[in-house]
GROMACS .gro file of N, CA and C in nm:
model
  414
    1MET      N    1  -1.629  -0.156   0.468
    1MET     CA    2  -1.518  -0.126   0.377
    1MET      C    3  -1.572  -0.131   0.262
    2ASP      N    4  -1.699  -0.145   0.249
    2ASP     CA    5  -1.806  -0.146   0.151
    2ASP      C    6  -1.775   0.013   0.096
    3GLU      N    7  -1.796   0.096   0.110
    3GLU     CA    8  -1.861   0.246   0.108
    3GLU      C    9  -1.681   0.265   0.016
    4PHE      N   10  -1.584   0.246   0.046
    4PHE     CA   11  -1.457   0.272  -0.027
    4PHE      C   12  -1.416   0.123  -0.147
    5LEU      N   13  -1.513   0.110  -0.137
    5LEU     CA   14  -1.479  -0.053  -0.299
    5LEU      C   15  -1.505   0.036  -0.386
    6GLY      N   16  -1.373   0.027  -0.428
    6GLY     CA   17  -1.401   0.042  -0.638
    6GLY      C   18  -1.397   0.260  -0.644
    7LYS      N   19  -1.335   0.279  -0.529
    7LYS     CA   20  -1.317   0.407  -0.567
    7LYS      C   21  -1.154   0.424  -0.559
    8LYS      N   22  -1.108   0.515  -0.676
    8LYS     CA   23  -0.961   0.562  -0.725
    8LYS      C   24  -0.915   0.642  -0.578
    9TYR      N   25  -0.814   0.608  -0.526
    9TYR     CA   26  -0.723   0.675  -0.443
    9TYR      C   27  -0.610   0.745  -0.551
   10VAL      N   28  -0.620   0.887  -0.530
   10VAL     CA   29  -0.476   0.910  -0.633
   10VAL      C   30  -0.398   0.954  -0.526
   11LEU      N   31  -0.242   0.971  -0.547
   11LEU     CA   32  -0.206   0.993  -0.438
   11LEU      C   33  -0.113   1.182  -0.482
   12THR      N   34  -0.126   1.224  -0.344
   12THR     CA   35  -0.111   1.397  -0.370
   12THR      C   36   0.060   1.416  -0.305
   13ASP      N   37   0.052   1.374  -0.201
   13ASP     CA   38   0.223   1.367  -0.119
   13ASP      C   39   0.231   1.267  -0.018
   14SER      N   40   0.348   1.269   0.038
   14SER     CA   41   0.430   1.169   0.080
   14SER      C   42   0.559   1.261   0.184
   15GLU      N   43   0.559   1.176   0.325
   15GLU     CA   44   0.662   1.189   0.418
   15GLU      C   45   0.717   1.068   0.424
   16ASN      N   46   0.918   1.080   0.412
   16ASN     CA   47   0.964   1.005   0.428
   16ASN      C   48   0.961   0.866   0.375
   17PHE      N   49   0.913   0.893   0.226
   17PHE     CA   50   0.860   0.772   0.150
   17PHE      C   51   1.023   0.723   0.120
   18GLU      N   52   1.103   0.806   0.081
   18GLU     CA   53   1.216   0.803   0.019
   18GLU      C   54   1.317   0.694   0.117
   19ASP      N   55   1.312   0.728   0.237
   19ASP     CA   56   1.414   0.673   0.343
   19ASP      C   57   1.308   0.541   0.366
   20TYR      N   58   1.216   0.515   0.353
   20TYR     CA   59   1.170   0.402   0.346
   20TYR      C   60   1.190   0.262   0.273
   21LEU      N   61   1.250   0.362   0.093
   21LEU     CA   62   1.293   0.327   0.005
   21LEU      C   63   1.397   0.247   0.020
   22VAL      N   64   1.519   0.333   0.080
   22VAL     CA   65   1.654   0.321   0.085
   22VAL      C   66   1.652   0.184   0.222
   23TYR      N   67   1.577   0.215   0.323
   23TYR     CA   68   1.525   0.075   0.421
   23TYR      C   69   1.500  -0.052   0.333
   24LEU      N   70   1.416  -0.079   0.266
   24LEU     CA   71   1.444  -0.167   0.150
   24LEU      C   72   1.527  -0.180   0.104
   25ASP      N   73   1.629  -0.159   0.068
   25ASP     CA   74   1.775  -0.136  -0.081
   25ASP      C   75   1.755  -0.119  -0.180
   26LEU      N   76   1.666  -0.054  -0.212
   26LEU     CA   77   1.587   0.015  -0.361
   26LEU      C   78   1.767   0.074  -0.435
   27SER      N   79   1.802   0.059  -0.519
   27SER     CA   80   1.912   0.122  -0.593
   27SER      C   81   1.834   0.262  -0.605
   28TYR      N   82   1.958   0.366  -0.617
   28TYR     CA   83   1.945   0.517  -0.616
   28TYR      C   84   1.809   0.531  -0.773
   29ILE      N   85   1.849   0.451  -0.891
   29ILE     CA   86   1.738   0.437  -0.963
   29ILE      C   87   1.676   0.452  -0.947
   30ALA      N   88   1.623   0.315  -0.869
   30ALA     CA   89   1.454   0.256  -0.854
   30ALA      C   90   1.418   0.320  -0.744
   31ARG      N   91   1.451   0.380  -0.659
   31ARG     CA   92   1.417   0.513  -0.581
   31ARG      C   93   1.352   0.635  -0.636
   32LYS      N   94   1.447   0.682  -0.786
   32LYS     CA   95   1.387   0.796  -0.807
   32LYS      C   96   1.260   0.769  -0.906
   33VAL      N   97   1.296   0.661  -0.953
   33VAL     CA   98   1.153   0.632  -1.041
   33VAL      C   99   0.975   0.581  -0.962
   34ALA      N  100   1.031   0.527  -0.842
   34ALA     CA  101   0.929   0.529  -0.766
   34ALA      C  102   0.870   0.626  -0.681
   35LEU      N  103   0.970   0.683  -0.667
   35LEU     CA  104   0.842   0.875  -0.611
   35LEU      C  105   0.809   0.952  -0.721
   36ARG      N  106   0.841   0.930  -0.838
   36ARG     CA  107   0.819   1.035  -0.951
   36ARG      C  108   0.642   0.920  -0.990
   37LEU      N  109   0.675   0.835  -0.967
   37LEU     CA  110   0.538   0.746  -0.994
   37LEU      C  111   0.417   0.818  -0.983
   38ASN      N  112   0.255   0.873  -1.052
   38ASN     CA  113   0.179   0.851  -1.037
   38ASN      C  114   0.091   0.778  -0.976
   39GLN      N  115   0.109   0.718  -0.825
   39GLN     CA  116   0.014   0.622  -0.762
   39GLN      C  117  -0.113   0.655  -0.753
   40ALA      N  118  -0.228   0.520  -0.799
   40ALA     CA  119  -0.323   0.528  -0.701
   40ALA      C  120  -0.385   0.394  -0.678
   41HIS      N  121  -0.441   0.380  -0.590
   41HIS     CA  122  -0.495   0.280  -0.480
   41HIS      C  123  -0.661   0.227  -0.560
   42VAL      N  124  -0.678   0.114  -0.586
   42VAL     CA  125  -0.805   0.081  -0.588
   42VAL      C  126  -0.839  -0.062  -0.483
   43LEU      N  127  -0.955  -0.058  -0.414
   43LEU     CA  128  -0.970  -0.185  -0.317
   43LEU      C  129  -1.116  -0.224  -0.414
   44ILE      N  130  -1.133  -0.352  -0.441
   44ILE     CA  131  -1.249  -0.417  -0.484
   44ILE      C  132  -1.282  -0.518  -0.430
   45LYS      N  133  -1.430  -0.574  -0.429
   45LYS     CA  134  -1.420  -0.735  -0.338
   45LYS      C  135  -1.490  -0.789  -0.450
   46ASN      N  136  -1.447  -0.934  -0.435
   46ASN     CA  137  -1.480  -0.996  -0.559
   46ASN      C  138  -1.572  -1.093  -0.472
   47GLU      N  139  -1.646  -1.177  -0.642
   47GLU     CA  140  -1.769  -1.253  -0.591
   47GLU      C  141  -1.759  -1.365  -0.484
   48ASP      N  142  -1.618  -1.385  -0.465
   48ASP     CA  143  -1.574  -1.541  -0.402
   48ASP      C  144  -1.549  -1.463  -0.269
   49GLY      N  145  -1.595  -1.367  -0.239
   49GLY     CA  146  -1.547  -1.285  -0.068
   49GLY      C  147  -1.400  -1.277  -0.075
   50THR      N  148  -1.291  -1.278  -0.187
   50THR     CA  149  -1.166  -1.191  -0.165
   50THR      C  150  -1.160  -1.087  -0.191
   51TYR      N  151  -1.019  -1.005  -0.156
   51TYR     CA  152  -1.046  -0.872  -0.243
   51TYR      C  153  -0.963  -0.828  -0.317
   52THR      N  154  -0.908  -0.757  -0.382
   52THR     CA  155  -0.827  -0.738  -0.478
   52THR      C  156  -0.765  -0.606  -0.442
   53PHE      N  157  -0.637  -0.571  -0.428
   53PHE     CA  158  -0.596  -0.468  -0.415
   53PHE      C  159  -0.536  -0.425  -0.532
   54GLN      N  160  -0.534  -0.307  -0.625
   54GLN     CA  161  -0.433  -0.251  -0.706
   54GLN      C  162  -0.418  -0.146  -0.687
   55PHE      N  163  -0.235  -0.147  -0.760
   55PHE     CA  164  -0.142  -0.046  -0.757
   55PHE      C  165  -0.113  -0.005  -0.921
   56LEU      N  166  -0.135   0.118  -0.940
   56LEU     CA  167  -0.162   0.176  -1.080
   56LEU      C  168  -0.097   0.282  -1.055
   57SER      N  169   0.000   0.300  -1.159
   57SER     CA  170   0.096   0.400  -1.193
   57SER      C  171   0.048   0.443  -1.348
   58THR      N  172   0.181   0.545  -1.370
   58THR     CA  173   0.185   0.548  -1.524
   58THR      C  174   0.319   0.452  -1.604
   59MET      N  175   0.418   0.374  -1.545
   59MET     CA  176   0.463   0.318  -1.581
   59MET      C  177   0.431   0.146  -1.553
   60ALA      N  178   0.340   0.115  -1.446
   60ALA     CA  179   0.335  -0.055  -1.432
   60ALA      C  180   0.214  -0.086  -1.325
   61ASN      N  181   0.137  -0.163  -1.331
   61ASN     CA  182   0.004  -0.200  -1.243
   61ASN      C  183   0.039  -0.343  -1.187
   62SER      N  184   0.038  -0.325  -1.095
   62SER     CA  185  -0.002  -0.454  -1.032
   62SER      C  186  -0.086  -0.462  -0.943
   63SER      N  187  -0.148  -0.582  -0.876
   63SER     CA  188  -0.269  -0.604  -0.742
   63SER      C  189  -0.217  -0.724  -0.687
   64ILE      N  190  -0.303  -0.762  -0.611
   64ILE     CA  191  -0.251  -0.849  -0.487
   64ILE      C  192  -0.415  -0.917  -0.485
   65THR      N  193  -0.436  -1.034  -0.497
   65THR     CA  194  -0.570  -1.048  -0.414
   65THR      C  195  -0.574  -1.119  -0.296
   66PHE      N  196  -0.635  -1.120  -0.208
   66PHE     CA  197  -0.626  -1.174  -0.072
   66PHE      C  198  -0.781  -1.214   0.017
   67LYS      N  199  -0.775  -1.319   0.129
   67LYS     CA  200  -0.877  -1.321   0.202
   67LYS      C  201  -0.854  -1.255   0.348
   68PRO      N  202  -0.930  -1.133   0.390
   68PRO     CA  203  -0.888  -1.119   0.522
   68PRO      C  204  -0.822  -1.188   0.628
   69GLY      N  205  -0.764  -1.155   0.688
   69GLY     CA  206  -0.689  -1.263   0.808
   69GLY      C  207  -0.621  -1.389   0.749
   70GLU      N  208  -0.635  -1.405   0.624
   70GLU     CA  209  -0.504  -1.560   0.576
   70GLU      C  210  -0.383  -1.472   0.505
   71GLU      N  211  -0.282  -1.542   0.554
   71GLU     CA  212  -0.166  -1.524   0.517
   71GLU      C  213  -0.157  -1.584   0.370
   72PHE      N  214  -0.056  -1.504   0.328
   72PHE     CA  215  -0.096  -1.536   0.131
   72PHE      C  216   0.115  -1.490   0.118
   73GLU      N  217   0.116  -1.539   0.043
   73GLU     CA  218   0.255  -1.518  -0.046
   73GLU      C  219   0.210  -1.349  -0.158
   74GLU      N  220   0.291  -1.315  -0.130
   74GLU     CA  221   0.305  -1.130  -0.235
   74GLU      C  222   0.387  -1.098  -0.297
   75VAL      N  223   0.440  -1.073  -0.413
   75VAL     CA  224   0.538  -1.040  -0.492
   75VAL      C  225   0.494  -0.892  -0.499
   76LYS      N  226   0.619  -0.796  -0.448
   76LYS     CA  227   0.571  -0.659  -0.441
   76LYS      C  228   0.641  -0.590  -0.554
   77ALA      N  229   0.629  -0.476  -0.606
   77ALA     CA  230   0.644  -0.431  -0.711
   77ALA      C  231   0.806  -0.445  -0.728
   78ASP      N  232   0.869  -0.411  -0.648
   78ASP     CA  233   1.038  -0.469  -0.673
   78ASP      C  234   1.101  -0.576  -0.686
   79GLY      N  235   0.953  -0.692  -0.697
   79GLY     CA  236   1.023  -0.847  -0.734
   79GLY      C  237   1.041  -0.925  -0.602
   80VAL      N  238   1.043  -0.870  -0.496
   80VAL     CA  239   1.089  -0.909  -0.387
   80VAL      C  240   0.911  -0.998  -0.319
   81LYS      N  241   0.970  -1.118  -0.288
   81LYS     CA  242   0.812  -1.236  -0.259
   81LYS      C  243   0.832  -1.211  -0.068
   82VAL      N  244   0.753  -1.200  -0.038
   82VAL     CA  245   0.678  -1.135   0.095
   82VAL      C  246   0.611  -1.229   0.171
   83LYS      N  247   0.564  -1.267   0.280
   83LYS     CA  248   0.447  -1.331   0.338
   83LYS      C  249   0.422  -1.209   0.365
   84ALA      N  250   0.270  -1.209   0.352
   84ALA     CA  251   0.196  -1.117   0.389
   84ALA      C  252   0.064  -1.134   0.458
   85LEU      N  253  -0.005  -1.060   0.568
   85LEU     CA  254  -0.138  -1.092   0.590
   85LEU      C  255  -0.191  -0.930   0.603
   86ILE      N  256  -0.357  -0.921   0.600
   86ILE     CA  257  -0.390  -0.824   0.561
   86ILE      C  258  -0.526  -0.841   0.628
   87VAL      N  259  -0.585  -0.773   0.727
   87VAL     CA  260  -0.684  -0.766   0.759
   87VAL      C  261  -0.758  -0.588   0.805
   88PHE      N  262  -0.896  -0.621   0.817
   88PHE     CA  263  -0.959  -0.492   0.803
   88PHE      C  264  -1.023  -0.514   0.966
   89GLU      N  265  -0.999  -0.343   1.043
   89GLU     CA  266  -1.053  -0.294   1.109
   89GLU      C  267  -1.090  -0.134   1.138
   90GLY      N  268  -1.242  -0.159   1.105
   90GLY     CA  269  -1.328  -0.057   1.047
   90GLY      C  270  -1.320  -0.027   0.931
   91ASN      N  271  -1.255   0.160   0.958
   91ASN     CA  272  -1.221   0.210   0.796
   91ASN      C  273  -1.095   0.183   0.773
   92LYS      N  274  -1.001   0.067   0.863
   92LYS     CA  275  -0.849   0.105   0.821
   92LYS      C  276  -0.804  -0.095   0.765
   93MET      N  277  -0.727  -0.057   0.653
   93MET     CA  278  -0.706  -0.185   0.625
   93MET      C  279  -0.568  -0.226   0.639
   94ILE      N  280  -0.505  -0.271   0.731
   94ILE     CA  281  -0.380  -0.327   0.788
   94ILE      C  282  -0.299  -0.424   0.707
   95HIS      N  283  -0.185  -0.382   0.650
   95HIS     CA  284  -0.131  -0.495   0.543
   95HIS      C  285   0.014  -0.476   0.653
   96THR      N  286   0.041  -0.630   0.700
   96THR     CA  287   0.195  -0.700   0.726
   96THR      C  288   0.246  -0.775   0.630
   97GLN      N  289   0.418  -0.712   0.562
   97GLN     CA  290   0.454  -0.812   0.483
   97GLN      C  291   0.601  -0.829   0.572
   98THR      N  292   0.638  -0.929   0.563
   98THR     CA  293   0.725  -0.966   0.609
   98THR      C  294   0.814  -1.078   0.512
   99SER      N  295   0.965  -1.006   0.508
   99SER     CA  296   1.039  -1.104   0.383
   99SER      C  297   1.110  -1.151   0.469
  100ASP      N  298   1.205  -1.279   0.342
  100ASP     CA  299   1.249  -1.357   0.401
  100ASP      C  300   1.401  -1.325   0.520
  101ASP      N  301   1.446  -1.247   0.494
  101ASP     CA  302   1.540  -1.148   0.546
  101ASP      C  303   1.493  -1.095   0.725
  102GLY      N  304   1.396  -1.130   0.735
  102GLY     CA  305   1.320  -1.096   0.903
  102GLY      C  306   1.289  -0.934   0.886
  103LYS      N  307   1.285  -0.858   0.789
  103LYS     CA  308   1.186  -0.744   0.780
  103LYS      C  309   1.049  -0.738   0.795
  104VAL      N  310   0.997  -0.661   0.868
  104VAL     CA  311   0.880  -0.635   0.879
  104VAL      C  312   0.825  -0.520   0.832
  105SER      N  313   0.720  -0.510   0.801
  105SER     CA  314   0.665  -0.367   0.738
  105SER      C  315   0.507  -0.359   0.766
  106ARG      N  316   0.502  -0.265   0.817
  106ARG     CA  317   0.298  -0.268   0.810
  106ARG      C  318   0.241  -0.106   0.758
  107HIS      N  319   0.214  -0.182   0.695
  107HIS     CA  320   0.067  -0.021   0.612
  107HIS      C  321  -0.051  -0.029   0.643
  108GLU      N  322  -0.110   0.110   0.721
  108GLU     CA  323  -0.254   0.111   0.757
  108GLU      C  324  -0.285   0.213   0.703
  109ARG      N  325  -0.364   0.144   0.636
  109ARG     CA  326  -0.470   0.263   0.502
  109ARG      C  327  -0.554   0.259   0.608
  110GLU      N  328  -0.572   0.373   0.623
  110GLU     CA  329  -0.711   0.451   0.648
  110GLU      C  330  -0.782   0.519   0.539
  111PHE      N  331  -0.949   0.475   0.524
  111PHE     CA  332  -1.002   0.504   0.459
  111PHE      C  333  -1.058   0.604   0.487
  112PHE      N  334  -1.127   0.691   0.384
  112PHE     CA  335  -1.242   0.801   0.415
  112PHE      C  336  -1.314   0.825   0.289
  113ILE      N  337  -1.435   0.875   0.290
  113ILE     CA  338  -1.475   0.911   0.193
  113ILE      C  339  -1.441   1.006   0.064
  114ASP      N  340  -1.344   1.065   0.093
  114ASP     CA  341  -1.269   1.148  -0.004
  114ASP      C  342  -1.130   1.143  -0.028
  115LYS      N  343  -1.085   1.075   0.135
  115LYS     CA  344  -0.888   1.029   0.079
  115LYS      C  345  -0.886   0.917   0.187
  116MET      N  346  -0.772   0.888   0.154
  116MET     CA  347  -0.686   0.745   0.249
  116MET      C  348  -0.547   0.817   0.307
  117ILE      N  349  -0.567   0.790   0.388
  117ILE     CA  350  -0.438   0.781   0.435
  117ILE      C  351  -0.328   0.676   0.461
  118VAL      N  352  -0.212   0.674   0.478
  118VAL     CA  353  -0.131   0.592   0.441
  118VAL      C  354  -0.017   0.564   0.536
  119THR      N  355   0.015   0.511   0.663
  119THR     CA  356   0.100   0.518   0.743
  119THR      C  357   0.173   0.394   0.745
  120THR      N  358   0.286   0.408   0.725
  120THR     CA  359   0.387   0.304   0.665
  120THR      C  360   0.503   0.322   0.770
  121THR      N  361   0.480   0.202   0.893
  121THR     CA  362   0.645   0.200   0.996
  121THR      C  363   0.710   0.042   0.961
  122ALA      N  364   0.807   0.054   0.966
  122ALA     CA  365   0.898  -0.111   0.976
  122ALA      C  366   0.991  -0.105   1.067
  123ASP      N  367   1.000  -0.223   1.108
  123ASP     CA  368   1.097  -0.287   1.229
  123ASP      C  369   1.226  -0.197   1.136
  124GLY      N  370   1.341  -0.156   1.275
  124GLY     CA  371   1.456  -0.093   1.217
  124GLY      C  372   1.480   0.039   1.132
  125LEU      N  373   1.316   0.059   1.118
  125LEU     CA  374   1.291   0.248   1.029
  125LEU      C  375   1.257   0.314   1.129
  126ASP      N  376   1.363   0.422   1.184
  126ASP     CA  377   1.323   0.518   1.244
  126ASP      C  378   1.250   0.644   1.226
  127LYS      N  379   1.145   0.641   1.114
  127LYS     CA  380   1.069   0.734   1.073
  127LYS      C  381   0.979   0.645   1.046
  128ILE      N  382   0.828   0.722   1.062
  128ILE     CA  383   0.736   0.709   1.023
  128ILE      C  384   0.650   0.779   0.849
  129VAL      N  385   0.605   0.664   0.768
  129VAL     CA  386   0.618   0.732   0.632
  129VAL      C  387   0.476   0.721   0.622
  130LYS      N  388   0.457   0.859   0.551
  130LYS     CA  389   0.262   0.919   0.559
  130LYS      C  390   0.279   0.957   0.389
  131ARG      N  391   0.149   0.869   0.375
  131ARG     CA  392   0.098   0.896   0.218
  131ARG      C  393  -0.022   0.961   0.231
  132ASN      N  394  -0.067   1.046   0.163
  132ASN     CA  395  -0.168   1.071   0.132
  132ASN      C  396  -0.276   1.087  -0.007
  133PHE      N  397  -0.358   1.037  -0.045
  133PHE     CA  398  -0.420   0.994  -0.128
  133PHE      C  399  -0.574   1.129  -0.123
  134ILE      N  400  -0.641   1.171  -0.238
  134ILE     CA  401  -0.746   1.173  -0.259
  134ILE      C  402  -0.845   1.109  -0.369
  135VAL      N  403  -0.951   1.098  -0.337
  135VAL     CA  404  -1.028   1.036  -0.445
  135VAL      C  405  -1.019   1.104  -0.551
  136GLU      N  406  -1.002   1.042  -0.672
  136GLU     CA  407  -1.035   1.076  -0.812
  136GLU      C  408  -1.215   1.125  -0.830
  137GLN      N  409  -1.229   1.182  -0.884
  137GLN     CA  410  -1.405   1.266  -0.914
  137GLN      C  411  -1.383   1.162  -1.066
  138GLN      N  412  -1.472   1.096  -1.074
  138GLN     CA  413  -1.558   1.034  -1.201
  138GLN      C  414  -1.594   1.085  -1.295
   0.00000   0.00000   0.00000
């Protein structure tokens, strides 16, 4: 994963993302705001062996710090706490979130030198969400 560290991946387009937001029970206004965010993601490796994954946008920024393969508590952008687990498999970062109501979401981020493709699936969601990001040139 080292070759993908520190790169800023900027959202270019999405498929079925609003359907996922409906699945998460976000309000109409919250969904519309989420759909309009100019999102970017950055993965950083920390000196202590943990990683920080940053979610950047024009309205708000957030981040999660994790150790691959170890479950942790995550507070999502919508304020919901979930149990999360992130593992690396080759050029993929697989992020599983389980909420208290039993909903399980899986975000598979596939990193490339010039882009990142995020595929999201969830128990009970009958669609696959695809989000495409490109590397912002510095």
